[in-house]
Short mmCIF file of C-alpha atoms in Angstrom, two decimals:
data_model
loop_
_atom_site.label_atom_id
_atom_site.label_comp_id
_atom_site.label_asym_id
_atom_site.label_seq_id
_atom_site.Cartn_x
_atom_site.Cartn_y
_atom_site.Cartn_z
CA MET A 66 5.15 -6.02 33.79
CA THR A 67 5.36 -6.43 29.71
CA SER A 68 3.74 -3.31 28.01
CA ARG A 69 2.24 -3.18 24.36
CA THR A 70 5.25 -0.59 23.49
CA GLN A 71 7.81 -3.33 24.40
CA ILE A 72 6.10 -5.99 22.34
CA LEU A 73 5.56 -4.03 19.22
CA THR A 74 8.99 -2.27 19.48
CA GLY A 75 10.63 -5.66 19.84
CA ALA A 76 8.45 -6.93 16.66
CA ARG A 77 9.52 -4.08 14.58
CA ARG A 78 13.37 -4.69 15.53
CA LEU A 79 13.04 -8.40 14.47
CA ILE A 80 11.19 -7.25 11.27
CA ASP A 81 13.71 -4.78 10.44
CA ARG A 82 16.51 -7.29 11.04
CA ASP A 83 15.14 -10.50 9.72
CA GLY A 84 11.87 -9.76 7.48
CA TRP A 85 8.10 -10.28 8.71
CA GLU A 86 8.31 -13.76 7.16
CA LYS A 87 10.59 -14.92 9.98
CA LEU A 88 8.88 -13.18 12.88
CA THR A 89 7.51 -15.73 15.39
CA ILE A 90 5.89 -15.52 18.57
CA ARG A 91 8.81 -17.62 20.43
CA GLY A 92 11.39 -15.57 18.75
CA LEU A 93 9.82 -12.38 19.88
CA ALA A 94 9.47 -13.76 23.49
CA GLY A 95 13.28 -14.32 23.51
CA GLU A 96 14.05 -10.93 22.15
CA ILE A 97 12.23 -8.94 24.80
CA GLY A 98 13.29 -11.55 27.60
CA ILE A 99 9.90 -13.09 28.58
CA GLY A 100 8.39 -16.41 28.14
CA ALA A 101 6.15 -17.41 25.00
CA THR A 102 3.40 -18.05 27.33
CA THR A 103 3.24 -14.65 28.86
CA LEU A 104 3.43 -12.95 25.32
CA TYR A 105 0.45 -15.07 24.42
CA HIS A 106 -1.53 -13.08 26.90
CA HIS A 107 -1.04 -9.95 24.84
CA VAL A 108 -1.42 -11.46 21.40
CA ARG A 109 -3.02 -14.37 20.01
CA ASP A 110 -1.04 -15.37 17.28
CA LYS A 111 1.59 -13.94 14.69
CA GLU A 112 -1.21 -12.39 12.48
CA ASP A 113 -2.65 -10.60 15.38
CA LEU A 114 0.76 -9.20 16.41
CA LEU A 115 1.41 -8.14 12.57
CA PHE A 116 -1.90 -6.23 12.51
CA LEU A 117 -1.45 -4.71 15.68
CA LEU A 118 1.77 -3.33 14.21
CA ILE A 119 -0.03 -1.86 11.25
CA HIS A 120 -2.85 -0.44 13.39
CA GLU A 121 -0.43 1.46 15.44
CA TYR A 122 1.55 2.57 12.53
CA ALA A 123 -1.89 3.62 10.57
CA GLU A 124 -2.45 5.87 13.56
CA GLN A 125 0.70 7.93 13.19
CA ILE A 126 0.03 8.54 9.46
CA PRO A 127 -0.55 12.26 8.74
CA HIS A 128 -3.67 12.88 7.00
CA PRO A 129 -3.98 15.07 4.16
CA ASP A 130 -5.85 18.24 3.64
CA LEU A 131 -8.68 17.23 1.61
CA PRO A 132 -9.71 19.32 -1.56
CA SER A 133 -13.43 19.90 -2.15
CA GLU A 134 -13.36 18.40 -5.65
CA PRO A 135 -14.22 14.67 -5.55
CA ARG A 136 -11.49 13.42 -7.92
CA GLU A 137 -8.81 15.36 -6.16
CA ARG A 138 -9.93 14.07 -2.76
CA ILE A 139 -9.47 10.37 -4.06
CA ILE A 140 -6.16 11.07 -5.30
CA ALA A 141 -5.06 12.78 -1.91
CA ALA A 142 -6.29 9.74 0.02
CA ALA A 143 -4.79 7.16 -2.49
CA THR A 144 -1.36 9.26 -2.41
CA ALA A 145 -1.31 9.06 1.38
CA ILE A 146 -1.89 5.32 1.43
CA HIS A 147 0.73 4.47 -1.00
CA ASP A 148 3.28 6.86 0.69
CA ALA A 149 2.65 5.29 4.14
CA LEU A 150 2.94 1.59 2.71
CA ALA A 151 5.91 2.39 0.66
CA ALA A 152 7.77 3.54 3.56
CA TRP A 153 6.79 0.09 5.33
CA PRO A 154 6.53 -2.32 2.45
CA TRP A 155 6.11 -5.30 4.55
CA ALA A 156 2.80 -4.08 5.70
CA ALA A 157 1.50 -4.04 2.08
CA GLU A 158 2.49 -7.71 1.63
CA VAL A 159 0.53 -8.55 5.04
CA LEU A 160 -2.55 -6.67 3.71
CA THR A 161 -2.86 -8.50 0.42
CA THR A 162 -5.59 -10.94 1.72
CA ASP A 163 -9.19 -9.63 0.92
CA GLY A 164 -11.16 -8.81 3.96
CA PHE A 165 -8.14 -7.01 5.52
CA ILE A 166 -10.41 -3.81 5.72
CA ALA A 167 -11.90 -5.58 8.99
CA ARG A 168 -8.78 -5.45 10.63
CA LEU A 169 -8.01 -1.76 10.39
CA GLY A 170 -8.56 1.01 12.91
CA ASP A 171 -10.40 4.30 12.41
CA SER A 172 -7.38 6.30 11.11
CA ALA A 173 -6.85 3.74 8.32
CA LEU A 174 -10.45 3.31 7.48
CA TRP A 175 -10.85 7.35 7.06
CA LEU A 176 -8.61 7.13 4.16
CA VAL A 177 -10.87 4.29 2.58
CA GLU A 178 -13.92 6.22 3.29
CA THR A 179 -12.50 9.27 1.67
CA ILE A 180 -11.97 7.23 -1.58
CA VAL A 181 -15.34 5.70 -1.46
CA ALA A 182 -16.88 8.95 -0.81
CA GLY A 183 -15.16 10.68 -3.30
CA ALA A 184 -16.40 8.23 -5.82
CA ILE A 185 -19.76 8.59 -5.07
CA ASP A 186 -19.80 12.13 -4.71
CA HIS A 187 -18.49 11.98 -8.34
CA GLY A 188 -21.61 10.40 -9.47
CA CYS A 189 -20.63 6.51 -9.02
CA THR A 190 -23.16 4.01 -7.22
CA PRO A 191 -22.02 2.78 -4.03
CA GLU A 192 -20.86 -0.74 -5.70
CA GLN A 193 -18.97 1.01 -8.34
CA ALA A 194 -17.27 3.44 -5.48
CA VAL A 195 -16.25 0.11 -4.18
CA HIS A 196 -14.76 -1.37 -7.27
CA VAL A 197 -12.85 2.05 -7.56
CA PHE A 198 -11.23 1.74 -4.19
CA ARG A 199 -10.56 -1.93 -4.88
CA SER A 200 -8.89 -1.48 -8.05
CA LEU A 201 -6.84 1.35 -6.78
CA TRP A 202 -5.70 -0.89 -3.77
CA TYR A 203 -4.58 -3.61 -6.06
CA TYR A 204 -2.66 -1.02 -8.10
CA MET A 205 -1.03 0.56 -5.12
CA VAL A 206 0.06 -2.79 -3.48
CA GLY A 207 1.45 -3.96 -6.74
CA GLU A 208 3.49 -0.96 -7.40
CA ILE A 209 4.79 -0.99 -3.96
CA LEU A 210 5.89 -4.63 -3.72
CA VAL A 211 7.25 -4.56 -7.12
CA ARG A 212 9.42 -1.32 -6.17
CA ALA A 213 10.50 -2.85 -2.96
CA HIS A 214 11.72 -6.22 -4.12
CA SER A 215 13.56 -4.44 -6.94
CA ALA A 216 15.14 -2.03 -4.28
CA ARG A 217 16.35 -5.04 -2.47
CA THR A 218 17.82 -6.56 -5.36
CA ARG A 219 19.64 -3.37 -6.07
CA ALA A 220 20.71 -3.17 -2.68
CA ASN A 221 22.37 -6.57 -2.71
CA ASN A 222 24.13 -5.38 -5.74
CA GLU A 223 22.27 -7.88 -7.79
CA ARG A 224 21.90 -5.21 -10.72
CA PRO A 225 19.42 -6.26 -13.09
CA ASP A 226 21.95 -5.84 -16.15
CA TYR A 227 20.76 -8.95 -17.46
CA ILE A 228 17.48 -7.29 -18.54
CA ASP A 229 19.37 -4.70 -20.73
CA ASP A 230 21.44 -7.55 -22.19
CA PHE A 231 18.25 -9.54 -23.03
CA ILE A 232 16.59 -6.74 -24.54
CA SER A 233 19.48 -5.97 -26.78
CA SER A 234 19.59 -9.68 -27.83
CA LEU A 235 16.06 -9.78 -29.26
CA ASP A 236 15.25 -10.60 -32.82
CA SER A 237 14.53 -7.18 -34.33
CA SER A 238 12.55 -8.74 -37.10
CA GLN A 239 10.08 -10.41 -34.64
CA LEU A 240 10.00 -7.71 -31.79
CA PRO A 241 11.31 -4.46 -33.29
CA ARG A 242 9.96 -2.16 -30.46
CA LEU A 243 11.55 -3.95 -27.71
CA ALA A 244 14.67 -4.52 -29.36
CA ALA A 245 15.01 -0.93 -30.41
CA LEU A 246 15.10 0.00 -26.41
CA GLY A 247 18.37 -1.88 -25.89
CA ASP A 248 19.94 -0.73 -22.73
CA GLN A 249 17.38 1.89 -22.14
CA TRP A 250 14.74 -0.53 -20.55
CA ALA A 251 15.96 -0.75 -17.19
CA SER A 252 16.41 2.88 -16.72
CA MET A 253 12.99 3.55 -18.10
CA ALA A 254 11.27 0.82 -16.07
CA TRP A 255 12.87 2.13 -12.70
CA ARG A 256 11.35 5.60 -13.20
CA ASP A 257 8.64 6.59 -10.65
CA THR A 258 5.74 7.30 -12.65
CA TYR A 259 3.02 6.62 -9.92
CA PRO A 260 1.70 10.29 -9.53
CA GLN A 261 1.02 10.61 -13.04
CA ALA A 262 -0.30 6.93 -13.51
CA LEU A 263 -2.52 7.30 -10.38
CA ARG A 264 -4.12 10.18 -12.02
CA ALA A 265 -4.69 8.38 -15.33
CA PHE A 266 -6.17 5.51 -13.56
CA VAL A 267 -8.54 7.35 -11.22
CA ASP A 268 -9.79 9.21 -14.49
CA GLY A 269 -10.28 5.91 -16.26
CA LEU A 270 -12.20 4.27 -13.23
CA LEU A 271 -14.54 7.10 -12.79
CA ALA A 272 -15.13 7.67 -16.66
CA GLN A 273 -15.72 3.86 -17.01
CA ALA A 274 -18.09 3.75 -14.06
CA LEU A 275 -20.26 6.57 -15.25
CA ALA A 276 -20.25 5.23 -19.11
CA SER A 277 -21.67 2.17 -17.94
CA THR A 278 -24.76 4.01 -16.24
CA GLY A 279 -24.95 6.62 -19.26
CA GLN A 280 -25.00 9.42 -16.96
CA PRO A 281 -22.72 12.48 -16.77
CA PRO A 282 -20.61 13.30 -13.61
CA GLN A 283 -22.86 14.47 -10.67
CA VAL A 284 -19.81 16.14 -8.88
CA ARG A 285 -21.01 17.20 -5.42
CA VAL A 286 -18.27 19.64 -3.97
CA MET A 287 -17.63 18.95 -0.35
CA PRO A 288 -17.65 22.39 1.47
CA GLU A 289 -15.96 21.13 4.45
CA PRO A 290 -14.02 17.96 4.39
CA PRO A 291 -14.39 15.67 7.11
CA ALA A 292 -11.76 15.92 9.90
CA ALA A 293 -9.37 13.02 10.42
CA PRO A 294 -9.87 11.08 13.67
CA PRO A 295 -7.71 11.95 16.38
CA ALA A 296 -4.32 10.16 16.64
CA SER A 297 -4.47 7.19 18.99
CA ALA A 298 -2.80 7.83 22.43
CA SER A 299 -1.61 4.29 22.70
#
């Protein structure tokens, strides 16, 4: 008997070794020693397999204790999503298509719910709250993918020294600020500023949403944050 655990373990092993882009149903069947036809009884296609992996991973994400203040709840949930995907950056790449939310389980959706509810409790309309989540999602995924791709370059000893050389060679009469940075550019660009930038981004999104309605924040403090859904037994 072929179990779901066997299938997902084999798929993770192949992704870790070759990357998610090279994962195939036929290759996975060979990896776990079954026929491709048998594997198709468990998964419809490669996309289905990838989302099963993501779903299982999301069920294991520890949910943060939620503060009562709406802005802080948004930041806590966004940080939890970011940190989980940063540990599994290929999943962020799979989730870059709009509409992915329909493929998520309750555990991941709880974090999305927390962000949307936090924006509404801060005074945003439901439409504005969705825009807050969508904007944060784009920022999170972009930051994760850029860092993951840069890390792979560094791991392969493809150091981006050429960037420092390029900046240093700029015409200071035309681009004085960039030219002055010289060999500092790469080290500055590599610094992890996500926590500070996330807070600034959340503040800007909330302020912009409320300014468009001409209303001050109508902050609703949540006495008891909703409990995270229980972890899946599968």
